[in-house]
mmCIF file of C-alpha atoms in Angstrom:
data_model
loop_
_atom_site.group_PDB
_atom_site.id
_atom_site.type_symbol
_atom_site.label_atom_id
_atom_site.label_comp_id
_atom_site.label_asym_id
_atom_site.label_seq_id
_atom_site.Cartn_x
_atom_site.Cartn_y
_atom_site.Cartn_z
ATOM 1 C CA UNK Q 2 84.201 8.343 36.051
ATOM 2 C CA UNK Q 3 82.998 6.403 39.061
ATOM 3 C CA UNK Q 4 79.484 6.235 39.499
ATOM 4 C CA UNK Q 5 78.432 7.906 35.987
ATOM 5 C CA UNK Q 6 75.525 6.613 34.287
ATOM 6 C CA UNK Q 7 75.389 6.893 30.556
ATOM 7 C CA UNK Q 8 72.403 9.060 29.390
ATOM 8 C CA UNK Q 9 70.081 7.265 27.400
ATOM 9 C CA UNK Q 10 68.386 9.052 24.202
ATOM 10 C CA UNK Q 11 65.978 8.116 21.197
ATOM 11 C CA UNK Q 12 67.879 7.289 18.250
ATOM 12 C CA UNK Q 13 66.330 8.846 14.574
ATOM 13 C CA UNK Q 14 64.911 5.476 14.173
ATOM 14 C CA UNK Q 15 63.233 5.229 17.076
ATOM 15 C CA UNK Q 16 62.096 8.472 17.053
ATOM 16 C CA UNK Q 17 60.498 7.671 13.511
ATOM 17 C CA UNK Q 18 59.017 4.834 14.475
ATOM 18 C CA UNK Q 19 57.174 6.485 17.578
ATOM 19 C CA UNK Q 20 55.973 9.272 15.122
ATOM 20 C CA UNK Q 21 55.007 6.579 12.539
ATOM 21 C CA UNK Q 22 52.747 5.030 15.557
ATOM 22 C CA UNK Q 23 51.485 7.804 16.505
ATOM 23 C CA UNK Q 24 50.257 8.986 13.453
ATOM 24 C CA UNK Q 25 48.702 5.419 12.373
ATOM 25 C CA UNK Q 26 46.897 6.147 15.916
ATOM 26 C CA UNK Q 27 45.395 9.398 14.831
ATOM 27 C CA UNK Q 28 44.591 8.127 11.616
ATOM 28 C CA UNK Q 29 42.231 5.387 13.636
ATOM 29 C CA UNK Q 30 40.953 7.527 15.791
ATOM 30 C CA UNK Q 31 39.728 10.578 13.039
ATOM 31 C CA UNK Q 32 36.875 7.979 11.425
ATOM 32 C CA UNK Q 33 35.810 7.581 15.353
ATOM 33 C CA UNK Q 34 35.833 10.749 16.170
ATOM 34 C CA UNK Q 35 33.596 11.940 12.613
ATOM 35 C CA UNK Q 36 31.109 9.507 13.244
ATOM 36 C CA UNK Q 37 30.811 10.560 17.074
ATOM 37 C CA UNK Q 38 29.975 14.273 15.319
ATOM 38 C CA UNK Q 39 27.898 13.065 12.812
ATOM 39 C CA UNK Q 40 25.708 11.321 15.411
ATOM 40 C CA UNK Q 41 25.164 14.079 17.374
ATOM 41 C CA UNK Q 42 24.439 16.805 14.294
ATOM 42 C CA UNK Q 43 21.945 13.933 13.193
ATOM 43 C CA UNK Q 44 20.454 14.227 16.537
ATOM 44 C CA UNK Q 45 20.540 17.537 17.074
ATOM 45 C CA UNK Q 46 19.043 17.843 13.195
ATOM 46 C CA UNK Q 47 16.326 15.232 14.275
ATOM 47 C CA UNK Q 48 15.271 17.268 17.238
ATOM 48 C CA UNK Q 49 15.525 20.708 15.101
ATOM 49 C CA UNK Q 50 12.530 18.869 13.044
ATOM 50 C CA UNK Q 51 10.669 17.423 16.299
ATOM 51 C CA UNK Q 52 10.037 21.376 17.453
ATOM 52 C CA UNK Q 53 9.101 22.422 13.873
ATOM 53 C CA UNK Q 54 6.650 19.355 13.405
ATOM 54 C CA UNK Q 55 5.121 20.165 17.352
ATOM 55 C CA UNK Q 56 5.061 23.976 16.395
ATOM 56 C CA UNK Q 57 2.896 22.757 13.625
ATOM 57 C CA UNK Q 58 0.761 20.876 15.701
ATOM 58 C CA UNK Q 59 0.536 23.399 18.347
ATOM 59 C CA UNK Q 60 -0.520 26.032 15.606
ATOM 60 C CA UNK Q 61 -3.035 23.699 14.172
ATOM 61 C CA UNK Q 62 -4.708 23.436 17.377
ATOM 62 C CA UNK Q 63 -4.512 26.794 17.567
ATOM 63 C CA UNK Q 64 -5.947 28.350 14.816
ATOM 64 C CA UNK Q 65 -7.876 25.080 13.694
ATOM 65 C CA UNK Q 66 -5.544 24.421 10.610
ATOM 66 C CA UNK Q 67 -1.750 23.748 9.616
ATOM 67 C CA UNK Q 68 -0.716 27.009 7.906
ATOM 68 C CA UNK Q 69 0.109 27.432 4.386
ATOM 69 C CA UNK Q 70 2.254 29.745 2.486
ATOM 70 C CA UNK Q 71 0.774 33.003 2.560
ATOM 71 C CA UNK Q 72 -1.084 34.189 -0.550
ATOM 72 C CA UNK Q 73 -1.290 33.163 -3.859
ATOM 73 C CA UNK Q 74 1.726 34.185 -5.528
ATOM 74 C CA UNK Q 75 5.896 33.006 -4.339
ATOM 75 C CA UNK Q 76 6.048 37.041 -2.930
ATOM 76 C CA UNK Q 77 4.170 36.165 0.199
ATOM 77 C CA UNK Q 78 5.633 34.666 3.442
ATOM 78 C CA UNK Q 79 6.654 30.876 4.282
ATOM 79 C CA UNK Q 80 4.471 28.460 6.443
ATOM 80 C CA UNK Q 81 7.947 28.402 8.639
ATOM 81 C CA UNK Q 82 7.676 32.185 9.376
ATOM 82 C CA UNK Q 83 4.217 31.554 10.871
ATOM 83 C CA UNK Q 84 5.023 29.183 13.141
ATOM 84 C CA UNK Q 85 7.767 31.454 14.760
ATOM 85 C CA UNK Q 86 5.318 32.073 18.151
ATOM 86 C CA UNK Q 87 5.324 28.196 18.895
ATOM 87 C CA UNK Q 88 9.687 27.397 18.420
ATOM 88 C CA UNK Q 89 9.785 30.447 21.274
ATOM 89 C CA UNK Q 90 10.472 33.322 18.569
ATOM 90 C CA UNK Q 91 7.954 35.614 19.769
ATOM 91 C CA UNK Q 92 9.592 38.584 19.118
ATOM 92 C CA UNK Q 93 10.315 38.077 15.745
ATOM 93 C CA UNK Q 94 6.972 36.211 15.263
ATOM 94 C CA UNK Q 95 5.397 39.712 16.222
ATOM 95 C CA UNK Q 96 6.437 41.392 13.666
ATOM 96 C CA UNK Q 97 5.506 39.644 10.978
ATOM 97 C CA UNK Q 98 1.586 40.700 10.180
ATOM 98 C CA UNK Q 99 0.865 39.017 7.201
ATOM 99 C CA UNK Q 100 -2.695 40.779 7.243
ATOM 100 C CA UNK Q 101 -1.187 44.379 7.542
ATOM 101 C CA UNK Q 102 2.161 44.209 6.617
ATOM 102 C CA UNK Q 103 2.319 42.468 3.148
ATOM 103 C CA UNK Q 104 6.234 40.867 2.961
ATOM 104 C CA UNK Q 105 6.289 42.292 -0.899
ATOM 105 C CA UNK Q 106 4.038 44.604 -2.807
ATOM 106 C CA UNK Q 107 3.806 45.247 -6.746
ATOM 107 C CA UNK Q 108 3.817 42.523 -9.372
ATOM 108 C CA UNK Q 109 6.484 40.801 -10.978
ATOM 109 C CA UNK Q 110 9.005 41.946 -12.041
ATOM 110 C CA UNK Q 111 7.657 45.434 -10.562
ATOM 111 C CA UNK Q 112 8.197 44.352 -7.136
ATOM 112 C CA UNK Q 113 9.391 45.890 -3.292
ATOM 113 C CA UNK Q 114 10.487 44.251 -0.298
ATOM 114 C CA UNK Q 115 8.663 45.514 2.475
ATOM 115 C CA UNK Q 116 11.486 47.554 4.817
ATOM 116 C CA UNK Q 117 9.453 46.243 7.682
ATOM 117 C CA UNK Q 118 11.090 42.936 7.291
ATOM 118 C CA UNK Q 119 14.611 44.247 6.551
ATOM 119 C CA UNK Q 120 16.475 43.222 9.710
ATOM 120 C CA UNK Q 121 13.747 40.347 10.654
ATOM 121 C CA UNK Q 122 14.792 38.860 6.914
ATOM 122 C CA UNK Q 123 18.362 38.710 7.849
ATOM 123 C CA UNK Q 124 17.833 37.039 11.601
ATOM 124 C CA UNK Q 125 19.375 33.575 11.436
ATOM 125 C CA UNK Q 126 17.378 31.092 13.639
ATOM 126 C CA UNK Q 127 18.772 28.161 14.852
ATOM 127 C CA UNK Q 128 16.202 25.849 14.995
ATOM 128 C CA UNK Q 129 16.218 26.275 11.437
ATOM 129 C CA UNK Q 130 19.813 25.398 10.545
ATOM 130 C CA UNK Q 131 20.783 22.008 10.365
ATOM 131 C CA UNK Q 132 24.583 21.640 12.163
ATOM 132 C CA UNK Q 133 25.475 19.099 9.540
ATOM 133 C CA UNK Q 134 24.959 21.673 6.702
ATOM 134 C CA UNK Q 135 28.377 23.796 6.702
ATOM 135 C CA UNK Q 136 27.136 27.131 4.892
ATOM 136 C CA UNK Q 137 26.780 30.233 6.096
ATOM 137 C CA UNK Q 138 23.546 30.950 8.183
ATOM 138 C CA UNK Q 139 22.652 34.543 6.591
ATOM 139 C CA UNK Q 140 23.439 35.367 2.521
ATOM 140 C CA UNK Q 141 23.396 38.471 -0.060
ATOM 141 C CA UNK Q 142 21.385 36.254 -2.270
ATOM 142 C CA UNK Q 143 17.390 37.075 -3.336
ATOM 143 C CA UNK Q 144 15.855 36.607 -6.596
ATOM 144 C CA UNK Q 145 14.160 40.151 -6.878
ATOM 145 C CA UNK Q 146 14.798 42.026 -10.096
ATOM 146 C CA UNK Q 147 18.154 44.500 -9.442
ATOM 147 C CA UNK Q 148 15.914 47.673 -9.587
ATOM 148 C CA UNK Q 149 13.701 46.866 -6.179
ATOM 149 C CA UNK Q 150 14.834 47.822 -3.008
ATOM 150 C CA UNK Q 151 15.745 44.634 -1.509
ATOM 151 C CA UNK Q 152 17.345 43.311 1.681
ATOM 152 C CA UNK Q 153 21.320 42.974 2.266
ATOM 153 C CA UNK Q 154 20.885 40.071 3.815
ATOM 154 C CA UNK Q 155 18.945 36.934 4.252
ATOM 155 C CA UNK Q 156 18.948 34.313 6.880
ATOM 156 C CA UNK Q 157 19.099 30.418 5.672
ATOM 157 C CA UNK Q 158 17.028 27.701 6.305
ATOM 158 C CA UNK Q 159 17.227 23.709 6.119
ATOM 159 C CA UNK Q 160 14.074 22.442 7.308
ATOM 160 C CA UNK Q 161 11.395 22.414 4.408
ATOM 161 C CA UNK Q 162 7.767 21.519 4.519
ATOM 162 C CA UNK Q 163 6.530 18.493 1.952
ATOM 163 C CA UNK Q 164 4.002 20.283 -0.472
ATOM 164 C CA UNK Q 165 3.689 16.350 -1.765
ATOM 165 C CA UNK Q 166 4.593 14.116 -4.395
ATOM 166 C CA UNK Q 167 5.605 17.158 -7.377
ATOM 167 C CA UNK Q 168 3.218 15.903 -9.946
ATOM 168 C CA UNK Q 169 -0.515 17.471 -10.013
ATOM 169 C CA UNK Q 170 -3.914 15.842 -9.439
ATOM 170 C CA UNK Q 171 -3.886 13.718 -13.204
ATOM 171 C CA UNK Q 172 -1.207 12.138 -12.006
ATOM 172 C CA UNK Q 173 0.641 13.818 -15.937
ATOM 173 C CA UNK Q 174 2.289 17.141 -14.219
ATOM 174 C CA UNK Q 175 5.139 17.096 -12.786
ATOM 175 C CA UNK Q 176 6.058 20.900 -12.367
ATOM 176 C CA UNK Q 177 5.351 21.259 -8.786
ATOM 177 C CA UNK Q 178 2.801 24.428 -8.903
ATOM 178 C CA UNK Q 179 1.385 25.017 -5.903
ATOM 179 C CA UNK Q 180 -0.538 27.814 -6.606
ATOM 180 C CA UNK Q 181 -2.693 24.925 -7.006
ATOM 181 C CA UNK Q 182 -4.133 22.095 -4.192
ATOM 182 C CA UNK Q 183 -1.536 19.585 -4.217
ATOM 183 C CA UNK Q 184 -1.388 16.130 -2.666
ATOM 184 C CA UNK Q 185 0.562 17.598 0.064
ATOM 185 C CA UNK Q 186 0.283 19.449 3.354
ATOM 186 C CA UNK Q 187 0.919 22.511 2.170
ATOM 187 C CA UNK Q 188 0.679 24.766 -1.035
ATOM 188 C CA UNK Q 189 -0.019 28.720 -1.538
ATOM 189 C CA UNK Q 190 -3.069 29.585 0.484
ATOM 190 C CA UNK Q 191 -4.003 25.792 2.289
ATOM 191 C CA UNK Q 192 -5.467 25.491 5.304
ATOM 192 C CA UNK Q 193 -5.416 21.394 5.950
ATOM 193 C CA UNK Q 194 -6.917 20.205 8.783
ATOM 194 C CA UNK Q 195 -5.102 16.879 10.403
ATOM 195 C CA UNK Q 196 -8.618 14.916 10.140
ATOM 196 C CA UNK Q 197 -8.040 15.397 6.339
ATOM 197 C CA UNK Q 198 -5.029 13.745 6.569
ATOM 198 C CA UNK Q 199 -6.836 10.303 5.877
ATOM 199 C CA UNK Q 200 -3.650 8.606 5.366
ATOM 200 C CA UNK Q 201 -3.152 8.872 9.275
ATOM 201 C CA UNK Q 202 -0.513 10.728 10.152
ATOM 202 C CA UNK Q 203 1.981 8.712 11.067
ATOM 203 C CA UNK Q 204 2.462 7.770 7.329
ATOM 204 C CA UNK Q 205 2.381 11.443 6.081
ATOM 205 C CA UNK Q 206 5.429 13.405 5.232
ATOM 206 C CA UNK Q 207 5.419 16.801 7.266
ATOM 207 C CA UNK Q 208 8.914 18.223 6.906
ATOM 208 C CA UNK Q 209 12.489 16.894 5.765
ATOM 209 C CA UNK Q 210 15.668 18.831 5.083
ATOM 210 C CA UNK Q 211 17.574 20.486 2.330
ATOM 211 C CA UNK Q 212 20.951 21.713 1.606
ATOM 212 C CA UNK Q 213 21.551 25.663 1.647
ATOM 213 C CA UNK Q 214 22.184 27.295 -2.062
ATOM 214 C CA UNK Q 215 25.522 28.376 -2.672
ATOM 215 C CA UNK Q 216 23.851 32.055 -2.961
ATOM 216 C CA UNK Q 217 24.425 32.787 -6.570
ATOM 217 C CA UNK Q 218 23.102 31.992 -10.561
ATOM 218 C CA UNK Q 219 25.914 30.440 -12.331
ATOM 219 C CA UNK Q 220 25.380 30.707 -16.575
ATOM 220 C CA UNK Q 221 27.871 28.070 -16.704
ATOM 221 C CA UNK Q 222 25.927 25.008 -18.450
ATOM 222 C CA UNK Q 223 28.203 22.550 -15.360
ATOM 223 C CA UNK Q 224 27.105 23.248 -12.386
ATOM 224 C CA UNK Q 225 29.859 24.138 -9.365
ATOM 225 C CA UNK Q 226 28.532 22.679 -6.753
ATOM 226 C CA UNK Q 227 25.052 20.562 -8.000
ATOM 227 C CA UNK Q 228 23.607 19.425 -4.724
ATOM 228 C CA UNK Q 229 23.758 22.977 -3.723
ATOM 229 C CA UNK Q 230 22.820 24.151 -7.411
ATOM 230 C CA UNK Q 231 19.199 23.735 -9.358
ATOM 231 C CA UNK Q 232 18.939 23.747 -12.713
ATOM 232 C CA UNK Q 233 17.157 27.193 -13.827
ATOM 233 C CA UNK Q 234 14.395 26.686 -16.399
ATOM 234 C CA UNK Q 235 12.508 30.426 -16.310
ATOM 235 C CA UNK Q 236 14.855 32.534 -17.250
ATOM 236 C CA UNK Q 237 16.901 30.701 -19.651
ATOM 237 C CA UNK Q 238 14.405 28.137 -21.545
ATOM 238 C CA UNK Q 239 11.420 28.547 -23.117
ATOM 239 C CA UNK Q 240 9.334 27.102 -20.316
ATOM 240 C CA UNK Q 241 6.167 30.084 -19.649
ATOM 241 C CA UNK Q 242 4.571 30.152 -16.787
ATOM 242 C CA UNK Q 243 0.834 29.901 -17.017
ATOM 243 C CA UNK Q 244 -1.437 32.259 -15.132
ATOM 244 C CA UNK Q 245 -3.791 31.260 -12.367
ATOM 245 C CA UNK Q 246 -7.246 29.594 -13.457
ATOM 246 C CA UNK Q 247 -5.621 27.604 -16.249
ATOM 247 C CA UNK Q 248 -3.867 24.201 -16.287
ATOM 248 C CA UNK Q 249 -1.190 23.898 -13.518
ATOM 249 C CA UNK Q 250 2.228 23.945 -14.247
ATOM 250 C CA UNK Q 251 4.757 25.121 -16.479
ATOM 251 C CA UNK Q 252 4.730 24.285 -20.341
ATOM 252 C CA UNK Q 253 6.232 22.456 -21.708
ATOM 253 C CA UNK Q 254 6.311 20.140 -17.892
ATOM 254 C CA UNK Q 255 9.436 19.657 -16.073
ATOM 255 C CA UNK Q 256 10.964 16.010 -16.060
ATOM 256 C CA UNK Q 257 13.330 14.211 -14.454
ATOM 257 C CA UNK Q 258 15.362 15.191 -17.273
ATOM 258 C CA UNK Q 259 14.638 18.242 -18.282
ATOM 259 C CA UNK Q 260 17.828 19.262 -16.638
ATOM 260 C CA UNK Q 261 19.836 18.080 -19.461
ATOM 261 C CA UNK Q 262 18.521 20.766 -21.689
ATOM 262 C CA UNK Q 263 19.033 23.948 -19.186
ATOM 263 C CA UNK Q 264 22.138 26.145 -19.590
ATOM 264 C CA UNK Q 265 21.895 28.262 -16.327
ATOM 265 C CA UNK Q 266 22.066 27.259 -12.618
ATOM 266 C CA UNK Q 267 20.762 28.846 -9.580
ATOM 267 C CA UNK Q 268 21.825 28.917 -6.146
ATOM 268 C CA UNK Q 269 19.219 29.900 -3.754
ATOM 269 C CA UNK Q 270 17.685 27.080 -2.580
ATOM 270 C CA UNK Q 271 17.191 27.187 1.286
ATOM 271 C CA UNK Q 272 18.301 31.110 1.830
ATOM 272 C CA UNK Q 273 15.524 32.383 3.323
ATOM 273 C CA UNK Q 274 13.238 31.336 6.080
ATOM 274 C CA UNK Q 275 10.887 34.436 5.789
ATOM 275 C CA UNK Q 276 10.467 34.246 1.755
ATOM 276 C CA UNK Q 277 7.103 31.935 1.296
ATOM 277 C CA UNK Q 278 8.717 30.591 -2.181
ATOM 278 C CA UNK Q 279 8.986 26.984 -2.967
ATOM 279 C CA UNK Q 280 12.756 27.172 -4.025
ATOM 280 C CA UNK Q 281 13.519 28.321 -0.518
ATOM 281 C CA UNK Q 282 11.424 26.162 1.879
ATOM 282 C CA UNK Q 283 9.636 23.763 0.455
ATOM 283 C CA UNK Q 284 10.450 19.655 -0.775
ATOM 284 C CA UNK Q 285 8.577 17.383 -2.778
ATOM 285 C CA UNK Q 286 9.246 13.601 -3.478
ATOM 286 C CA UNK Q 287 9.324 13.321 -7.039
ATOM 287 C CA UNK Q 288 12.704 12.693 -6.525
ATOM 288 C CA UNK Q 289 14.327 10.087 -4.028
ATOM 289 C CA UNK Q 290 16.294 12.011 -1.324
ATOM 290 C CA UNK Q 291 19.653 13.215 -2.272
ATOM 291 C CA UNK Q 292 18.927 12.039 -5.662
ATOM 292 C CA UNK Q 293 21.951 12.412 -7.861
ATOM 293 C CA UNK Q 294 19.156 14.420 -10.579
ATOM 294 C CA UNK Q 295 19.500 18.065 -9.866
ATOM 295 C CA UNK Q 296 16.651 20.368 -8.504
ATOM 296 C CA UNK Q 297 14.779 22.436 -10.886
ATOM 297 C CA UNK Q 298 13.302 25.505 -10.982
ATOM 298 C CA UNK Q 299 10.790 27.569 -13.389
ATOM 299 C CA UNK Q 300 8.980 30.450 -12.014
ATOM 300 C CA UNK Q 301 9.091 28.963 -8.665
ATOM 301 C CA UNK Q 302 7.437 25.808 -9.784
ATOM 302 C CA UNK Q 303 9.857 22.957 -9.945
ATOM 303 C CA UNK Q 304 11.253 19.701 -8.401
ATOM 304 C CA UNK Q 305 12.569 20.252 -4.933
ATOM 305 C CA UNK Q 306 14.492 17.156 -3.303
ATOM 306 C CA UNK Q 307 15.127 16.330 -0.159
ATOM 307 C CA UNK Q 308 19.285 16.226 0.718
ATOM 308 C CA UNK Q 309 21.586 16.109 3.627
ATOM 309 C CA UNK Q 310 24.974 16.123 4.743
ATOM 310 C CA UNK Q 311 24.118 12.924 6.075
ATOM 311 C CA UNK Q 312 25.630 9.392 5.124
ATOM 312 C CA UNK Q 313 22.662 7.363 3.527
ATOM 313 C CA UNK Q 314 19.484 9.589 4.132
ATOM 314 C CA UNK Q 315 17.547 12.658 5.264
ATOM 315 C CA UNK Q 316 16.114 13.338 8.599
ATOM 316 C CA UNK Q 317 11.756 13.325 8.187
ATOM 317 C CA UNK Q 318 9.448 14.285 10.589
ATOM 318 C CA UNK Q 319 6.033 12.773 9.683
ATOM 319 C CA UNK Q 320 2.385 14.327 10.635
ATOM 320 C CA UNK Q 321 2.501 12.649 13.767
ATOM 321 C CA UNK Q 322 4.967 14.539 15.195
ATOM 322 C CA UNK Q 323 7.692 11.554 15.218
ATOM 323 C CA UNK Q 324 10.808 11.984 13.656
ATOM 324 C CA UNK Q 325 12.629 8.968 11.368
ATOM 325 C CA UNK Q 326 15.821 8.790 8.857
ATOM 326 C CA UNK Q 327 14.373 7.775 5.284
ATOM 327 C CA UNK Q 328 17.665 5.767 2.926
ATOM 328 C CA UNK Q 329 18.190 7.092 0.082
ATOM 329 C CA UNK Q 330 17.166 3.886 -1.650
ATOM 330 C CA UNK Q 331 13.729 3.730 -0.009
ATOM 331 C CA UNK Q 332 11.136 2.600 -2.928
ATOM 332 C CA UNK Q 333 10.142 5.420 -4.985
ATOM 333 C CA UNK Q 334 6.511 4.639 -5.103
ATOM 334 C CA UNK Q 335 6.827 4.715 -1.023
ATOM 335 C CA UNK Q 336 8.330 7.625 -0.745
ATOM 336 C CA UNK Q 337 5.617 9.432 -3.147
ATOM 337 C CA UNK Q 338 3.211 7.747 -0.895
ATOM 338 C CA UNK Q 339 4.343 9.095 2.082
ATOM 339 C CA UNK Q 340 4.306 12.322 1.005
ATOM 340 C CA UNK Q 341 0.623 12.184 0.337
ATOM 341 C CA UNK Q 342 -2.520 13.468 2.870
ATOM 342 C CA UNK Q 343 -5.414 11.236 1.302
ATOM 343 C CA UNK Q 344 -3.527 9.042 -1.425
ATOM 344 C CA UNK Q 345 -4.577 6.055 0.253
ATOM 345 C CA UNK Q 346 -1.659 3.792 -1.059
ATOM 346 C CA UNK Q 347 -0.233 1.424 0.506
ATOM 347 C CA UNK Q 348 3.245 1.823 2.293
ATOM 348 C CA UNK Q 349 4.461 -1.015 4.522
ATOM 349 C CA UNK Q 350 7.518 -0.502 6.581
ATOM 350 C CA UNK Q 351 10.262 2.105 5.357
#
């Protein structure tokens, strides 16, 4: 017909080829676009740990110490729940009266939560979640015997203080008891002033980050998930506790390896910010961060890494109130040293 014009149309070919680009296209773009979000959860994470390490100051220059987990014993409430007035959680920071208004009472295993703290226990706070982490912000998880009234929910946390290098003042111990001064900032009952920090703080380890616990105790001897996981030496190894006045730590000590020998695997690292107990919010630097060696744990005692989400390293925020990413293959005997108030070692750049 006069004046037609053939319609033109993909062939299957073509139309497989433009699909075939396309998706080659995506396929660049995806490792873009993951970095892009990993830089900003990395800077949001690094800014999470700037408030917490100015809250610290602020209460420091408050109340003419850093804070330190309250009482004696892992039943009493985390230096991170004290510092809720100065991260603008006032509210919450209110009702929390550690003088009054004791977060457990009894003795273990005859212990109570306090229903005071019910629904403050179960209030997730941002500023404490790192947006690189991926697990739930509040968990059914607790480590109180079955019998005692406890909470139906607890709210995570990422952001752990440094209670120091893990081993004890001979320099032999390497439990991580903190019922005892450690080499740290913090442990049960300290009140460290920053002139004691005679490292300078700028070289002192104040906070770094952790992975949340998968919420449960696995009795498989393989562990499901084992950055998430730590190895469980009190309830399933002969590894007593000792009681307070004698020589710190657990006996036998924990090791680097003493994972090998454990059978049972617990999952509550990081899943509560209230809960003063070194499995939840606390790191030391016997190991490297995100070392490959699982976290242990024996009557709260134990070897805490630092881990992220993040490629390479862990966000730190020193006693200065600066913030830096550590490598995971930073020296050993550095990273110890950092993590020490008055160690007096040297450190160099890191």
């Amino acid at each position: 017909m006069k004046g037609y014009t053939q319609r033109q149309a993909f062939t299957l070919i073509e139309l497989l080829v433009v699909i075939a680009i396309i998706a080659i296209l995506i396929g660049l773009l995806l490792p873009a676009v993951q970095k892009v979000r990993e830089a900003a959860a990395r800077t949001q994470s690094q800014n999470n740990l700037k408030q917490l390490a100015l809250a610290l100051h602020s209460y420091e220059s408050a109340q003419g110490s850093l804070p330190g987990l309250a009482g004696v014993t892992s039943l009493g409430f985390s230096v991170q729940a004290q510092i809720l007035p100065y991260i603008e959680q006032e509210p919450l920071g209110r009702v929390i009266d550690i003088v009054n208004q004791p977060l457990m009472t009894g003795s273990w295993p005859a212990v109570s939560f306090n229903p005071v703290y019910t629904q403050v226990a179960a209030t997730p706070i941002k500023t404490f979640l790192c947006p690189a982490d991926g697990a739930n912000p509040v968990n059914n998880f607790n480590r109180l015997p079955v019998t005692a009234p406890n909470p139906t929910t607890m709210a995570s946390i990422n952001y752990m203080v440094c209670t120091g290098t893990g081993l004890n003042p001979d320099g032999t111990s390497r439990s991580g008891d903190i019922r005892f001064p450690s080499d740290g900032l913090f442990w049960y009952g300290s009140r460290v002033r920053m002139t004691e920090i005679t490292d300078g703080t700028s070289n002192t380890l104040m906070l770094s980050q952790a992975l949340i616990g998968r919420g449960d105790s696995n009795p498989d001897p393989t562990p499901n998930a084992p950055r998430r996981q730590v190895a469980n030496g009190g309830n399933h190894s002969p590894l007593p506790a000792p009681p307070m006045g004698t020589v710190p730590g657990n006996n036998p000590q924990l090791t680097d390896t003493t994972y090998l020998t454990l059978t049972t695997w617990w999952g509550g690292r990081g899943t509560s910010w209230l809960w003063g107990s070194p499995a939840q919010n606390t790191f030391n630097t016997f190991l490297l961060p995100n070392d490959p060696r699982p976290d242990i744990i024996a009557h709260s005692n134990g070897i805490y890494a630092a881990r992220s989400n993040f490629v390479g390293g862990v966000n730190v925020a020193m006693g200065d109130g600066s913030v830096r990413f550590v490598r995971n293959n930073i020296a050993l005997a550095t990273w110890r040293a950092l993590s020490t108030r008055a160690g007096g070692e040297p450190i160099g750049d890191f």
